[in-house]
Coordinates of C-alpha atoms in Angstrom, one line a residue:
L21 CA -53.5 13.5 29.2
A22 CA -50.9 11.7 27.0
E23 CA -53.3 11.6 24.1
V24 CA -54.0 15.3 24.2
Y25 CA -50.2 16.1 24.7
N26 CA -49.0 13.8 22.0
A27 CA -51.8 15.0 19.5
D28 CA -50.7 18.7 20.0
P29 CA -47.9 20.0 17.7
T30 CA -47.0 22.6 20.3
G31 CA -43.6 21.8 21.7
C32 CA -43.2 21.6 25.5
F33 CA -39.9 22.9 26.8
W34 CA -37.8 22.8 29.9
N35 CA -38.6 26.4 30.9
D36 CA -42.3 26.5 30.1
D37 CA -44.3 28.4 32.8
P38 CA -46.3 25.7 34.7
V39 CA -49.5 27.7 34.7
I40 CA -49.3 28.6 31.1
A41 CA -48.5 24.9 30.2
T42 CA -51.5 23.7 32.4
K43 CA -53.7 26.3 30.7
H44 CA -52.7 25.0 27.2
Y45 CA -52.7 21.2 27.8
V46 CA -55.2 20.8 30.6
V47 CA -57.7 23.6 30.7
E48 CA -57.9 24.4 26.9
G49 CA -57.6 20.7 26.4
G50 CA -60.8 20.2 28.3
L51 CA -59.2 18.0 30.7
A52 CA -59.6 20.0 34.0
D53 CA -62.5 18.1 35.4
F54 CA -61.1 14.7 34.2
V55 CA -57.9 15.4 36.1
K56 CA -59.8 16.4 39.3
D57 CA -61.9 13.2 39.1
C58 CA -58.9 10.9 38.6
L59 CA -57.2 12.4 41.6
K60 CA -60.3 12.1 43.7
R61 CA -60.6 8.5 42.9
A62 CA -57.1 7.8 43.3
N63 CA -57.0 9.3 46.8
E64 CA -59.9 7.1 47.7
K65 CA -58.0 4.0 46.8
V66 CA -54.5 4.7 47.8
V67 CA -53.2 2.5 50.7
H68 CA -49.5 2.7 51.2
P69 CA -48.6 5.8 53.4
G70 CA -45.8 6.8 51.1
S71 CA -47.9 6.8 48.2
K72 CA -50.7 8.5 50.1
E73 CA -48.4 11.5 50.9
L74 CA -47.0 11.6 47.4
L75 CA -50.7 11.7 46.1
R76 CA -51.7 14.3 48.6
R77 CA -48.8 16.6 47.4
F78 CA -49.5 15.9 43.7
T79 CA -53.3 16.6 44.1
K80 CA -52.7 19.9 46.0
R81 CA -50.2 21.1 43.3
M82 CA -52.6 20.2 40.4
H83 CA -55.6 21.9 42.0
E84 CA -53.3 25.0 42.5
L85 CA -52.2 25.0 38.9
I86 CA -55.7 24.3 37.4
A87 CA -57.3 27.2 39.5
K88 CA -54.7 29.6 38.3
A89 CA -54.8 28.4 34.7
E90 CA -58.5 28.8 34.7
K91 CA -58.1 32.5 35.6
A92 CA -55.3 33.1 33.1
P93 CA -55.9 35.3 30.2
K94 CA -57.0 33.4 27.1
R95 CA -54.8 33.1 24.1
V96 CA -55.0 36.3 22.0
M97 CA -55.6 36.4 18.3
Y98 CA -54.6 39.6 16.5
T99 CA -55.8 40.4 13.1
V100 CA -52.9 41.5 10.9
K101 CA -54.1 44.0 8.4
Q102 CA -53.1 43.5 4.9
K103 CA -51.4 46.7 3.4
P104 CA -50.2 47.5 -0.1
A105 CA -46.6 46.3 -1.0
G106 CA -43.8 48.5 0.1
T107 CA -41.6 48.8 3.0
P108 CA -43.2 50.8 5.8
D109 CA -41.6 53.6 7.8
L110 CA -40.7 53.7 11.4
D111 CA -43.4 56.2 12.6
P112 CA -46.2 54.4 14.4
N113 CA -48.4 57.5 13.9
G114 CA -47.4 58.1 10.5
K115 CA -49.5 57.5 7.3
Y116 CA -48.6 53.7 6.9
W117 CA -49.3 52.7 10.5
K118 CA -52.0 55.3 11.8
E119 CA -54.9 52.9 11.0
I120 CA -53.2 49.9 12.7
E121 CA -54.2 49.1 16.2
P122 CA -51.3 48.1 18.6
V123 CA -51.0 44.5 19.6
G124 CA -52.3 44.0 23.1
P125 CA -52.2 43.3 25.8
V126 CA -48.5 43.9 26.6
S127 CA -47.6 42.9 30.1
H128 CA -44.7 41.5 32.2
V129 CA -43.3 38.1 31.3
A130 CA -45.3 35.2 32.7
R131 CA -47.5 37.7 34.7
A132 CA -50.2 38.6 32.0
N133 CA -52.3 40.6 34.6
V134 CA -49.5 43.1 35.3
P135 CA -49.5 45.7 32.4
G136 CA -46.5 46.8 30.7
T137 CA -46.1 50.5 30.0
N138 CA -43.0 51.0 27.8
T139 CA -43.5 48.8 24.9
T140 CA -45.9 49.2 21.8
V141 CA -45.9 47.0 18.7
K142 CA -47.9 47.1 15.6
V143 CA -47.9 44.3 12.9
T144 CA -48.9 44.3 9.2
H145 CA -48.3 42.2 6.1
D146 CA -48.3 42.8 2.3
L147 CA -48.8 39.0 1.3
K148 CA -45.0 38.8 0.9
N149 CA -43.5 40.0 4.2
L150 CA -44.5 40.3 7.9
Y151 CA -43.7 43.6 9.6
Y152 CA -43.3 44.2 13.3
L153 CA -42.9 47.8 14.4
F154 CA -41.8 48.2 18.1
E155 CA -41.6 51.5 20.0
F156 CA -39.7 51.1 23.3
R157 CA -40.2 54.3 25.4
N158 CA -38.6 55.4 28.8
I159 CA -35.6 53.4 28.2
P160 CA -32.9 56.0 27.6
R161 CA -30.0 53.5 27.9
W162 CA -31.4 51.7 24.8
R163 CA -31.1 55.0 22.9
A164 CA -27.7 55.6 24.3
K165 CA -26.4 52.1 23.1
Y166 CA -27.8 52.6 19.6
M167 CA -26.3 56.1 19.4
N168 CA -22.8 54.8 20.5
F169 CA -22.8 52.6 17.5
K170 CA -24.3 55.2 15.3
E171 CA -21.8 57.8 16.1
K172 CA -19.0 55.4 15.5
G173 CA -20.5 54.5 12.0
Q174 CA -21.1 50.9 13.2
V175 CA -24.8 50.5 12.7
D176 CA -25.1 47.9 10.0
N177 CA -21.4 48.1 9.6
F178 CA -20.1 45.7 12.1
P179 CA -17.2 43.3 11.4
K180 CA -18.3 40.2 9.4
D181 CA -16.6 37.8 11.9
E182 CA -18.2 39.6 15.0
A183 CA -19.6 37.0 17.4
F184 CA -23.2 37.7 18.3
Q185 CA -23.5 39.2 21.8
W186 CA -26.8 38.7 23.6
D187 CA -27.3 42.5 24.4
T188 CA -30.5 42.8 22.5
P189 CA -33.7 44.9 22.8
V190 CA -36.2 42.1 21.8
E191 CA -36.6 38.5 20.9
I192 CA -39.4 37.7 18.3
Y193 CA -40.8 34.3 18.0
L194 CA -42.6 32.7 15.0
D195 CA -43.4 29.1 14.4
G196 CA -44.0 29.2 10.6
R197 CA -42.8 26.0 8.9
L198 CA -41.4 24.7 12.3
A199 CA -44.8 24.4 13.9
S200 CA -45.5 20.9 12.6
S201 CA -42.4 19.7 14.4
G202 CA -43.3 21.4 17.6
S203 CA -40.6 24.0 17.3
Y204 CA -40.3 27.7 16.3
Y205 CA -37.8 30.4 15.1
M206 CA -36.5 33.0 17.5
F207 CA -35.1 36.3 16.0
S208 CA -33.0 38.9 17.7
N209 CA -30.6 41.7 16.9
M210 CA -27.9 43.7 18.7
F211 CA -28.1 47.4 18.9
N212 CA -25.6 47.7 15.9
G213 CA -28.0 45.8 13.7
H214 CA -26.2 42.4 13.9
R215 CA -28.9 39.7 13.5
C216 CA -29.3 36.2 14.8
T217 CA -31.7 33.4 13.9
C218 CA -32.4 30.6 16.4
F219 CA -34.0 27.2 15.6
G220 CA -35.9 26.5 18.9
S221 CA -33.5 27.4 21.6
Q222 CA -30.4 26.5 19.5
Q223 CA -28.6 29.5 18.0
G224 CA -27.9 29.1 14.2
K225 CA -24.5 29.6 12.6
E226 CA -24.0 32.9 11.0
E227 CA -24.6 31.5 7.5
E228 CA -28.0 30.1 8.8
C229 CA -29.3 33.5 9.7
L230 CA -32.5 33.7 7.7
P231 CA -32.8 36.7 5.4
W232 CA -34.9 38.9 7.7
Q233 CA -34.1 42.6 8.2
V234 CA -34.1 45.2 11.0
K235 CA -34.2 48.9 10.9
M236 CA -33.9 51.1 13.9
E237 CA -34.0 54.8 14.9
P238 CA -33.7 56.6 18.2
I239 CA -36.5 58.4 19.9
E240 CA -36.3 60.8 22.7
N241 CA -35.9 58.3 25.5
G242 CA -35.8 55.0 23.7
L243 CA -35.8 53.2 20.3
R244 CA -37.9 52.2 17.5
L245 CA -37.4 49.0 15.6
L246 CA -38.8 47.6 12.4
A247 CA -38.4 43.8 11.9
I248 CA -39.2 42.5 8.3
F249 CA -39.8 38.7 7.8
P250 CA -40.2 37.4 4.2
F251 CA -43.0 34.8 4.1
D252 CA -41.0 32.3 2.1
A253 CA -38.2 32.6 4.5
V254 CA -40.1 31.6 7.6
G255 CA -42.5 29.3 5.8
I256 CA -45.7 31.2 5.7
D257 CA -47.9 30.1 2.9
I258 CA -51.0 32.1 3.2
S259 CA -52.9 30.2 0.5
K260 CA -52.7 27.1 2.8
G261 CA -53.3 28.8 6.1
N262 CA -53.3 32.3 7.4
K263 CA -52.7 31.7 11.2
V264 CA -49.3 32.0 12.6
G265 CA -48.1 31.3 16.1
S266 CA -46.0 34.3 17.4
T267 CA -45.0 36.3 20.3
F268 CA -42.3 38.7 21.4
V269 CA -40.3 39.3 24.7
A270 CA -38.4 42.5 25.3
A271 CA -35.3 42.8 27.3
N272 CA -37.2 45.1 29.7
D273 CA -39.3 42.1 30.7
E274 CA -42.4 43.1 28.8
A275 CA -44.2 40.4 26.6
W276 CA -47.3 39.9 24.6
N277 CA -50.0 38.7 26.9
G278 CA -47.6 37.4 29.5
S279 CA -45.6 35.2 27.1
Q280 CA -42.2 34.0 28.0
W281 CA -39.0 33.0 26.3
H282 CA -38.8 29.9 24.3
S283 CA -42.3 28.7 25.3
P284 CA -44.6 27.7 22.3
A285 CA -47.4 27.1 24.7
S286 CA -47.5 30.8 25.5
F287 CA -47.5 31.9 21.8
Q288 CA -50.4 34.1 20.7
T289 CA -52.0 33.9 17.1
L290 CA -51.5 36.2 14.2
W291 CA -54.5 36.1 11.8
L292 CA -53.3 37.4 8.4
E293 CA -56.1 39.3 6.7
M294 CA -56.6 38.6 3.0
K295 CA -58.4 41.2 1.0

């Protein structure tokens, strides 16, 4: 177990979902039968009553986790289509996006078998930037928040010294150059466009916010959001590798394939197409 864990660059964090972590390190690491066999042999040899009870509880818990992990959805790999250079629009059914299939499945956080219904996301790249287009439907309060700032002329026009408030529609996770150290970037923005970059779970200072962009527009009962990440800013070198660990978690508790906040073991894979 230690060998597999230490050889894996994926970071393990305090709030990892135990089933997802078991799936990643034990089931996908090919250790499920090994763990069960070790526990069987240990239970046959244990003598001390305290140790015997401790081992009984540990065995029960591990069998439960492995059983759930073996039934959990496999990690998703999404093919990110390469498009010509040029900033896309915010219409998921428009000319730029109409041939792009949505990322899926989208489901509730840490519950990948419970489908989400209000979040759709499409992803493309142009060899220089990675583009995420979100559509959040049936969330009228998000439209109202955005329009409140818009009507006051405060979208992308907030005070420079404004502290970042964690009232955000979505958090987007990318490992990029931080993957080798077991860490990741987390990006989020307020409804007025104020952006934030986190390094792992640590919020960066204002001057450390990477040069990513966000564009938003209201829809009838919700919001559309386009996030733009320059390859060089997040450390994507497509000539050396075109797979990127990523996920997203929306504030309405919908995530990519049951991912959860700040849990690299639950990241999915973006495969960047190269024409």
